[in-house]
Amino acid sequence: MTVASASVVAARRTITVERRVVIGGLLVVLGLLDALVFGYLSPPGHAVFSFTLTGAAVSVPNLSVTPRPVCVALGALSCVIGAGYVGFRLSRIARRVAAGVCVAALAVAFLCWADAGRIPLPFTSLLSTTVDSAIPLMLGALSGCLCERSGVINVAIEGQLLTGAFGAAVVASAFGSIWLGLLAGPLCGVLIAALLGLFALRYRVDQIVLGIVLDLFASGITAYLYDAALVPFANRLNSPATFGAYKIPLLGDIPIVGPVLFDSTIFLYITYVAIFAVQVGLFSTRWGLRVRSVGEHPTAADTVGINVNATRWRNVLLGGAVAGIGGAYLTIGSVGAFGKTMSSGLGFIALAAMIFGRWTPLGGVAAALLFGFMTALSGVLGTINSPIPSDVLLMFPYVATIVAVAGLVGRGRPPKADGQPYIKT
Amino acid sequence: MELKLRGVTKRFGSLVANDHIDLDVAAGEIHALLGENGAGKTTLMNVLYGLTQPDEGEIEVDGRRVRFRSPKDAIDAGIGMVHQHFMLVPVFTVAENVVLGREPTKPFGLLDRRRARGEVQDLSNRYGLSIDPDAYVEHLPVGVQQRVEIVKALIRQANVLILDEPTAVLTPNETQELFRIMRELKASGRSILFISHKLKEVQAVADTVTVLRRGRVVGSPPPSATDAELATLMVGRDVELRVHKEPAEPGDVVLVVDGLVVRDETGRIAVDGVSLEVRAGEILGVAGVQGNGQTELCKALMGLLPVDRGMVAVGGRDLTRASTRAVLGAGVSYIPEDRQEDGLVESFSVAENLVLDVYDRRPFSSGISLRPDRVRDAARTSMAEFDIRAGSIEVPAKTLSGGNQQKLIVARELSRETRVLLANQPTRGLDVGSIEFVHRRIVANRDAGSAVVIVSSELDEIYALSDRIAVMYEGKIVGVVPPTTPATELGLLMAGATSTRGEEGLPGEEGLPGEEVSEVQPA
Ligand SMILES: Nc1ncnc2c1ncn2[C@@H]1O[C@H](COP(=O)(O)OP(=O)(O)OP(=O)(O)O)[C@@H](O)[C@H]1O
Ligand SMILES: [Mg+2]
């Protein structure tokens, strides 16, 4: 090994050591939070969790715990994990699991503290709301991944969700077919994506500004059409049927897990397929290798015969379709009728999830679930009369993203050529 | 494979970069292309690789006329090119980079990583390239990255391999390694087109030499020709290969660096407690294998990287945390290592680039307005003085040849009054004539009373210029030695061996650095 490569390897090692100390330390802090804040500040009384939804085949008894010892135990667990993180060189998967367990412990400690002495907290329904509210976020994050991995910044997710929601509602309502609505959602997303592609790739407009303009455009045009057509003809154009839940046989009957993961609308199942397809596609296929090369080093891709702009076009359109499905979920997957600006910033949270997940599909999905949990939690805290204002929880995605972007928890690395138009010399 | 170029002509506006060039490359030969900066070597290779379309002329492969509309056509015809700026995706593994564009797959388009790895391993073994298919390219030293580029060409069955200034960024050992590989490829019947400005390298590996000057072929000397003969043919005049300089007459200490600690962009400590003193009228050469903190040292001095600890002062003024503008204002001139990243605004014109750091001063501005006429006049003078070859002073800097971009920066930095001249690889990519010229100007700068710091990984350059040599290794100065030190000893220091002499020359914590350094100065 040459001198230079030895020093490079040494350099990598020092970085990991520092990162290990920072992240391990953070996990210990989370543990102390569990034990000292949630444990010792818990009001007297039990925290009760209910797991059985009405009509479930198998019923699980309620769980009643005394918050303090549970929180302390969870805190101790986190501290041990944090210490292990610093002390041992863990594999990548082990590091993820460690961080995941500590975050979950924090969530549970929080719930114990919040529910102490109050009415039972519907745990299963909390999780199931988490997953449902994460669907558009997950699809939006996947859309972002598809675009940005090929080197195009997609700030237009919000607009794609909104037009997707609009198109799905109108088509499903006008033709009386939710299946046609399911087709129309992605098509509308693709429409916005086509504008993104046209101006970003053809005319090389600044992609962030362009994305925001497209979001405004989407919100403006759907609002106008809503007022002009959907309000006067609400019966014909804005009363779509919605997809019902489909319980997967056997799997759906598993206590807790079943109702959360395997008893939902087709949108959740589509999301599963999309997650799998994007993750495997990007990292294990020829297509993915080429996409990523275009996003990282377009000139290199070009010199080996890969068509940079064609690749980007394909990915931008595909991303639009995926976000459009997420939009369709907002109408025909849940509430039915379209409402003005009903995406209400979900696209931006999806973007944040993608960044928080470091431009990877699975990371984005994990972040989307975390953000979805915050949304669900703010609802549940209301039902159990917790004093915590729900708006504080809803701030969480943004705070988390700023923390992630600022590099406090290890800097995510965007594709090198993200946002840069490719000009052939 | 036999390759013939006939009457290849390429014009850029009024500039004729290639003027009816004929070139024959036989199978199994190493064909060196020599020529001064801007002679048209890169342009010719770009034509051959399908990156540029020629205005006239034709290319024949094994007697058949071909037309390359894109690199893909050239690749299909068996031509491979290792670009001066590597075309590798840093976050991909070696195997992924090599197979990109022609990936082996399993059903459903899944990558066949095993096969990709195997193919790379095979080629690597066959030519003794020793590259690890699973390593990430960003972790590899440039020498290995270059071998990855070679494998990339070989796996595409390249029979003709173009290497455009491949040794410019290599350490001496890596260069020797590259030559071994080139000979190996030659033995397997492949031809290599090799561009270099280093005459010794050409003499060492080439079978045939073609010299270009101002876009034309001016001769095909045998590789056994002497340095002087080759240089004269390239430049069209006699070249002094080693500049003459009087012994230094050091004055007051101008630049003081004390216990400097700097981290690079990734947070790693790159400069680890460096202390230096440089006097007016002397040249301190900083020798060392690339990547041992030299670049970070320069950037920190210029205020381009934050200083972790320690102190920097120029002429008694503390500049440790000063802005780059303040450092420039204190009379520091800087020739950066990476000319395209740090040295130029590529889309600005030559004239604008020549005043980048003085545009806000007289005579180029008055009040708040720029005086374009003065800028143009100064640019014309500099162009002539430094022999910068470009279509005009109005063309964007990015269209200049690599060496001419470098000359542009040197011209800008040497044209203003300086107290300190800080030059990182000042002659990278320059032809022999230009090196001579730049070296003379640097010595003149010293004699005019500047404190000069030259960072170079070329030992020849270090010896040619330095009055004292500091050797850097892993972020530390491991020795300060006189220029009479033999190259073998310097080589050892650069590889991390600490010599007793080096320790003495190292400024200690307890005393004034300057005093101890002067002990080992030549008489
Ligand atoms: N795209 C372009 N537009 C205008 N002029 C160009 C362009 N590309 C090259 N030139 C000009 O053509 C001439 C030949 O350039 P080329 O890069 O081939 O030189 P070179 O022999 O490789 O020099 P060096 O040794 O400095 O790399 C130069 O004067 C350069 O300014
Ligand atoms: Mg060149």
PDB file of N, CA and C in Angstrom, chain A residues 156-213:
ATOM      1  N   ALA A 156     -40.875  20.099  -6.319  1.00  0.00           N
ATOM      2  CA  ALA A 156     -42.253  20.181  -6.784  1.00  0.00           C
ATOM      3  C   ALA A 156     -43.108  19.034  -6.260  1.00  0.00           C
ATOM      4  N   ILE A 157     -42.593  18.269  -5.293  1.00  0.00           N
ATOM      5  CA  ILE A 157     -43.375  17.133  -4.773  1.00  0.00           C
ATOM      6  C   ILE A 157     -44.733  17.609  -4.282  1.00  0.00           C
ATOM      7  N   GLU A 158     -44.718  18.732  -3.566  1.00  0.00           N
ATOM      8  CA  GLU A 158     -45.955  19.301  -3.042  1.00  0.00           C
ATOM      9  C   GLU A 158     -46.976  19.499  -4.159  1.00  0.00           C
ATOM     10  N   GLY A 159     -46.513  20.093  -5.241  1.00  0.00           N
ATOM     11  CA  GLY A 159     -47.406  20.322  -6.370  1.00  0.00           C
ATOM     12  C   GLY A 159     -47.875  19.020  -7.001  1.00  0.00           C
ATOM     13  N   GLN A 160     -46.992  18.041  -7.023  1.00  0.00           N
ATOM     14  CA  GLN A 160     -47.365  16.755  -7.610  1.00  0.00           C
ATOM     15  C   GLN A 160     -48.407  16.055  -6.749  1.00  0.00           C
ATOM     16  N   LEU A 161     -48.245  16.154  -5.435  1.00  0.00           N
ATOM     17  CA  LEU A 161     -49.257  15.575  -4.543  1.00  0.00           C
ATOM     18  C   LEU A 161     -50.611  16.246  -4.772  1.00  0.00           C
ATOM     19  N   LEU A 162     -50.572  17.552  -4.862  1.00  0.00           N
ATOM     20  CA  LEU A 162     -51.815  18.313  -4.945  1.00  0.00           C
ATOM     21  C   LEU A 162     -52.549  18.028  -6.257  1.00  0.00           C
ATOM     22  N   THR A 163     -51.829  18.077  -7.372  1.00  0.00           N
ATOM     23  CA  THR A 163     -52.495  17.790  -8.644  1.00  0.00           C
ATOM     24  C   THR A 163     -52.932  16.339  -8.699  1.00  0.00           C
ATOM     25  N   GLY A 164     -52.114  15.453  -8.100  1.00  0.00           N
ATOM     26  CA  GLY A 164     -52.502  14.041  -8.060  1.00  0.00           C
ATOM     27  C   GLY A 164     -53.817  13.880  -7.315  1.00  0.00           C
ATOM     28  N   ALA A 165     -53.928  14.553  -6.177  1.00  0.00           N
ATOM     29  CA  ALA A 165     -55.149  14.472  -5.384  1.00  0.00           C
ATOM     30  C   ALA A 165     -56.339  15.003  -6.174  1.00  0.00           C
ATOM     31  N   PHE A 166     -56.111  16.122  -6.835  1.00  0.00           N
ATOM     32  CA  PHE A 166     -57.170  16.752  -7.621  1.00  0.00           C
ATOM     33  C   PHE A 166     -57.642  15.832  -8.744  1.00  0.00           C
ATOM     34  N   GLY A 167     -56.659  15.382  -9.540  1.00  0.00           N
ATOM     35  CA  GLY A 167     -56.996  14.553 -10.701  1.00  0.00           C
ATOM     36  C   GLY A 167     -57.715  13.280 -10.287  1.00  0.00           C
ATOM     37  N   ALA A 168     -57.211  12.655  -9.242  1.00  0.00           N
ATOM     38  CA  ALA A 168     -57.814  11.395  -8.815  1.00  0.00           C
ATOM     39  C   ALA A 168     -59.260  11.623  -8.391  1.00  0.00           C
ATOM     40  N   ALA A 169     -59.497  12.689  -7.621  1.00  0.00           N
ATOM     41  CA  ALA A 169     -60.855  12.948  -7.137  1.00  0.00           C
ATOM     42  C   ALA A 169     -61.796  13.222  -8.300  1.00  0.00           C
ATOM     43  N   VAL A 170     -61.368  14.092  -9.207  1.00  0.00           N
ATOM     44  CA  VAL A 170     -62.256  14.492 -10.287  1.00  0.00           C
ATOM     45  C   VAL A 170     -62.560  13.315 -11.212  1.00  0.00           C
ATOM     46  N   VAL A 171     -61.529  12.596 -11.616  1.00  0.00           N
ATOM     47  CA  VAL A 171     -61.746  11.491 -12.551  1.00  0.00           C
ATOM     48  C   VAL A 171     -62.576  10.390 -11.892  1.00  0.00           C
ATOM     49  N   ALA A 172     -62.217  10.067 -10.640  1.00  0.00           N
ATOM     50  CA  ALA A 172     -62.970   9.008  -9.965  1.00  0.00           C
ATOM     51  C   ALA A 172     -64.433   9.401  -9.835  1.00  0.00           C
ATOM     52  N   SER A 173     -64.668  10.694  -9.581  1.00  0.00           N
ATOM     53  CA  SER A 173     -66.030  11.162  -9.399  1.00  0.00           C
ATOM     54  C   SER A 173     -66.773  11.223 -10.734  1.00  0.00           C
ATOM     55  N   ALA A 174     -66.134  11.792 -11.763  1.00  0.00           N
ATOM     56  CA  ALA A 174     -66.796  11.994 -13.050  1.00  0.00           C
ATOM     57  C   ALA A 174     -67.105  10.670 -13.728  1.00  0.00           C
ATOM     58  N   PHE A 175     -66.169   9.718 -13.662  1.00  0.00           N
ATOM     59  CA  PHE A 175     -66.392   8.449 -14.356  1.00  0.00           C
ATOM     60  C   PHE A 175     -66.936   7.385 -13.440  1.00  0.00           C
ATOM     61  N   GLY A 176     -67.089   7.744 -12.179  1.00  0.00           N
ATOM     62  CA  GLY A 176     -67.637   6.778 -11.234  1.00  0.00           C
ATOM     63  C   GLY A 176     -66.748   5.573 -11.034  1.00  0.00           C
ATOM     64  N   SER A 177     -65.431   5.760 -11.239  1.00  0.00           N
ATOM     65  CA  SER A 177     -64.557   4.606 -11.072  1.00  0.00           C
ATOM     66  C   SER A 177     -63.321   5.019 -10.285  1.00  0.00           C
ATOM     67  N   ILE A 178     -63.176   4.416  -9.099  1.00  0.00           N
ATOM     68  CA  ILE A 178     -61.985   4.769  -8.329  1.00  0.00           C
ATOM     69  C   ILE A 178     -60.732   4.270  -9.024  1.00  0.00           C
ATOM     70  N   TRP A 179     -60.881   3.206  -9.826  1.00  0.00           N
ATOM     71  CA  TRP A 179     -59.683   2.669 -10.498  1.00  0.00           C
ATOM     72  C   TRP A 179     -59.166   3.655 -11.531  1.00  0.00           C
ATOM     73  N   LEU A 180     -60.108   4.310 -12.246  1.00  0.00           N
ATOM     74  CA  LEU A 180     -59.657   5.351 -13.177  1.00  0.00           C
ATOM     75  C   LEU A 180     -59.023   6.505 -12.405  1.00  0.00           C
ATOM     76  N   GLY A 181     -59.572   6.780 -11.220  1.00  0.00           N
ATOM     77  CA  GLY A 181     -58.997   7.825 -10.373  1.00  0.00           C
ATOM     78  C   GLY A 181     -57.577   7.472  -9.990  1.00  0.00           C
ATOM     79  N   LEU A 182     -57.374   6.198  -9.688  1.00  0.00           N
ATOM     80  CA  LEU A 182     -56.047   5.735  -9.303  1.00  0.00           C
ATOM     81  C   LEU A 182     -55.056   5.910 -10.455  1.00  0.00           C
ATOM     82  N   LEU A 183     -55.570   5.872 -11.667  1.00  0.00           N
ATOM     83  CA  LEU A 183     -54.711   6.076 -12.836  1.00  0.00           C
ATOM     84  C   LEU A 183     -54.467   7.575 -13.053  1.00  0.00           C
ATOM     85  N   ALA A 184     -55.507   8.359 -12.782  1.00  0.00           N
ATOM     86  CA  ALA A 184     -55.415   9.794 -13.066  1.00  0.00           C
ATOM     87  C   ALA A 184     -54.447  10.491 -12.124  1.00  0.00           C
ATOM     88  N   GLY A 185     -54.364  10.032 -10.878  1.00  0.00           N
ATOM     89  CA  GLY A 185     -53.465  10.659  -9.905  1.00  0.00           C
ATOM     90  C   GLY A 185     -52.039  10.722 -10.425  1.00  0.00           C
ATOM     91  N   PRO A 186     -51.445   9.560 -10.715  1.00  0.00           N
ATOM     92  CA  PRO A 186     -50.069   9.587 -11.221  1.00  0.00           C
ATOM     93  C   PRO A 186     -49.936  10.379 -12.528  1.00  0.00           C
ATOM     94  N   LEU A 187     -50.959  10.319 -13.385  1.00  0.00           N
ATOM     95  CA  LEU A 187     -50.853  11.078 -14.636  1.00  0.00           C
ATOM     96  C   LEU A 187     -50.727  12.570 -14.358  1.00  0.00           C
ATOM     97  N   CYS A 188     -51.504  13.048 -13.394  1.00  0.00           N
ATOM     98  CA  CYS A 188     -51.408  14.475 -13.057  1.00  0.00           C
ATOM     99  C   CYS A 188     -50.049  14.802 -12.454  1.00  0.00           C
ATOM    100  N   GLY A 189     -49.532  13.876 -11.640  1.00  0.00           N
ATOM    101  CA  GLY A 189     -48.193  14.086 -11.095  1.00  0.00           C
ATOM    102  C   GLY A 189     -47.173  14.184 -12.216  1.00  0.00           C
ATOM    103  N   VAL A 190     -47.334  13.320 -13.224  1.00  0.00           N
ATOM    104  CA  VAL A 190     -46.415  13.325 -14.355  1.00  0.00           C
ATOM    105  C   VAL A 190     -46.491  14.656 -15.105  1.00  0.00           C
ATOM    106  N   LEU A 191     -47.666  15.232 -15.137  1.00  0.00           N
ATOM    107  CA  LEU A 191     -47.831  16.516 -15.829  1.00  0.00           C
ATOM    108  C   LEU A 191     -46.938  17.582 -15.201  1.00  0.00           C
ATOM    109  N   ILE A 192     -46.987  17.679 -13.883  1.00  0.00           N
ATOM    110  CA  ILE A 192     -46.121  18.638 -13.191  1.00  0.00           C
ATOM    111  C   ILE A 192     -44.652  18.266 -13.417  1.00  0.00           C
ATOM    112  N   ALA A 193     -44.383  16.963 -13.356  1.00  0.00           N
ATOM    113  CA  ALA A 193     -43.010  16.509 -13.560  1.00  0.00           C
ATOM    114  C   ALA A 193     -42.513  16.887 -14.950  1.00  0.00           C
ATOM    115  N   ALA A 194     -43.431  16.823 -15.930  1.00  0.00           N
ATOM    116  CA  ALA A 194     -43.025  17.166 -17.291  1.00  0.00           C
ATOM    117  C   ALA A 194     -42.622  18.629 -17.375  1.00  0.00           C
ATOM    118  N   LEU A 195     -43.356  19.471 -16.659  1.00  0.00           N
ATOM    119  CA  LEU A 195     -42.971  20.889 -16.627  1.00  0.00           C
ATOM    120  C   LEU A 195     -41.606  21.049 -15.954  1.00  0.00           C
ATOM    121  N   LEU A 196     -41.418  20.302 -14.867  1.00  0.00           N
ATOM    122  CA  LEU A 196     -40.124  20.334 -14.174  1.00  0.00           C
ATOM    123  C   LEU A 196     -39.016  19.927 -15.139  1.00  0.00           C
ATOM    124  N   GLY A 197     -39.246  18.824 -15.831  1.00  0.00           N
ATOM    125  CA  GLY A 197     -38.235  18.346 -16.773  1.00  0.00           C
ATOM    126  C   GLY A 197     -37.967  19.349 -17.871  1.00  0.00           C
ATOM    127  N   LEU A 198     -39.044  19.890 -18.421  1.00  0.00           N
ATOM    128  CA  LEU A 198     -38.899  20.817 -19.548  1.00  0.00           C
ATOM    129  C   LEU A 198     -38.037  22.016 -19.160  1.00  0.00           C
ATOM    130  N   PHE A 199     -38.377  22.635 -18.035  1.00  0.00           N
ATOM    131  CA  PHE A 199     -37.648  23.857 -17.676  1.00  0.00           C
ATOM    132  C   PHE A 199     -36.277  23.560 -17.053  1.00  0.00           C
ATOM    133  N   ALA A 200     -36.195  22.462 -16.313  1.00  0.00           N
ATOM    134  CA  ALA A 200     -34.918  22.175 -15.651  1.00  0.00           C
ATOM    135  C   ALA A 200     -33.913  21.604 -16.640  1.00  0.00           C
ATOM    136  N   LEU A 201     -34.370  20.685 -17.476  1.00  0.00           N
ATOM    137  CA  LEU A 201     -33.422  19.979 -18.333  1.00  0.00           C
ATOM    138  C   LEU A 201     -33.238  20.680 -19.671  1.00  0.00           C
ATOM    139  N   ARG A 202     -34.315  21.215 -20.193  1.00  0.00           N
ATOM    140  CA  ARG A 202     -34.216  21.828 -21.502  1.00  0.00           C
ATOM    141  C   ARG A 202     -33.734  23.268 -21.391  1.00  0.00           C
ATOM    142  N   TYR A 203     -34.356  24.021 -20.462  1.00  0.00           N
ATOM    143  CA  TYR A 203     -34.011  25.446 -20.380  1.00  0.00           C
ATOM    144  C   TYR A 203     -33.125  25.779 -19.182  1.00  0.00           C
ATOM    145  N   ARG A 204     -32.736  24.764 -18.432  1.00  0.00           N
ATOM    146  CA  ARG A 204     -31.751  24.906 -17.343  1.00  0.00           C
ATOM    147  C   ARG A 204     -32.091  26.013 -16.352  1.00  0.00           C
ATOM    148  N   VAL A 205     -33.353  26.076 -16.011  1.00  0.00           N
ATOM    149  CA  VAL A 205     -33.784  27.031 -14.995  1.00  0.00           C
ATOM    150  C   VAL A 205     -33.321  26.517 -13.630  1.00  0.00           C
ATOM    151  N   ASP A 206     -33.012  27.419 -12.726  1.00  0.00           N
ATOM    152  CA  ASP A 206     -32.633  27.007 -11.373  1.00  0.00           C
ATOM    153  C   ASP A 206     -33.717  26.106 -10.788  1.00  0.00           C
ATOM    154  N   GLN A 207     -33.296  24.925 -10.334  1.00  0.00           N
ATOM    155  CA  GLN A 207     -34.291  23.893 -10.037  1.00  0.00           C
ATOM    156  C   GLN A 207     -35.054  24.136  -8.746  1.00  0.00           C
ATOM    157  N   ILE A 208     -34.442  24.799  -7.801  1.00  0.00           N
ATOM    158  CA  ILE A 208     -35.161  25.041  -6.545  1.00  0.00           C
ATOM    159  C   ILE A 208     -36.247  26.095  -6.770  1.00  0.00           C
ATOM    160  N   VAL A 209     -35.847  27.172  -7.433  1.00  0.00           N
ATOM    161  CA  VAL A 209     -36.828  28.214  -7.740  1.00  0.00           C
ATOM    162  C   VAL A 209     -37.952  27.618  -8.588  1.00  0.00           C
ATOM    163  N   LEU A 210     -37.557  26.838  -9.578  1.00  0.00           N
ATOM    164  CA  LEU A 210     -38.536  26.221 -10.468  1.00  0.00           C
ATOM    165  C   LEU A 210     -39.521  25.352  -9.692  1.00  0.00           C
ATOM    166  N   GLY A 211     -38.985  24.553  -8.759  1.00  0.00           N
ATOM    167  CA  GLY A 211     -39.843  23.670  -7.981  1.00  0.00           C
ATOM    168  C   GLY A 211     -40.882  24.463  -7.204  1.00  0.00           C
ATOM    169  N   ILE A 212     -40.429  25.554  -6.613  1.00  0.00           N
ATOM    170  CA  ILE A 212     -41.361  26.361  -5.816  1.00  0.00           C
ATOM    171  C   ILE A 212     -42.417  26.998  -6.720  1.00  0.00           C
ATOM    172  N   VAL A 213     -41.965  27.461  -7.882  1.00  0.00           N
ATOM    173  CA  VAL A 213     -42.915  28.036  -8.835  1.00  0.00           C
ATOM    174  C   VAL A 213     -43.959  26.998  -9.224  1.00  0.00           C
TER     175      VAL A 213
END
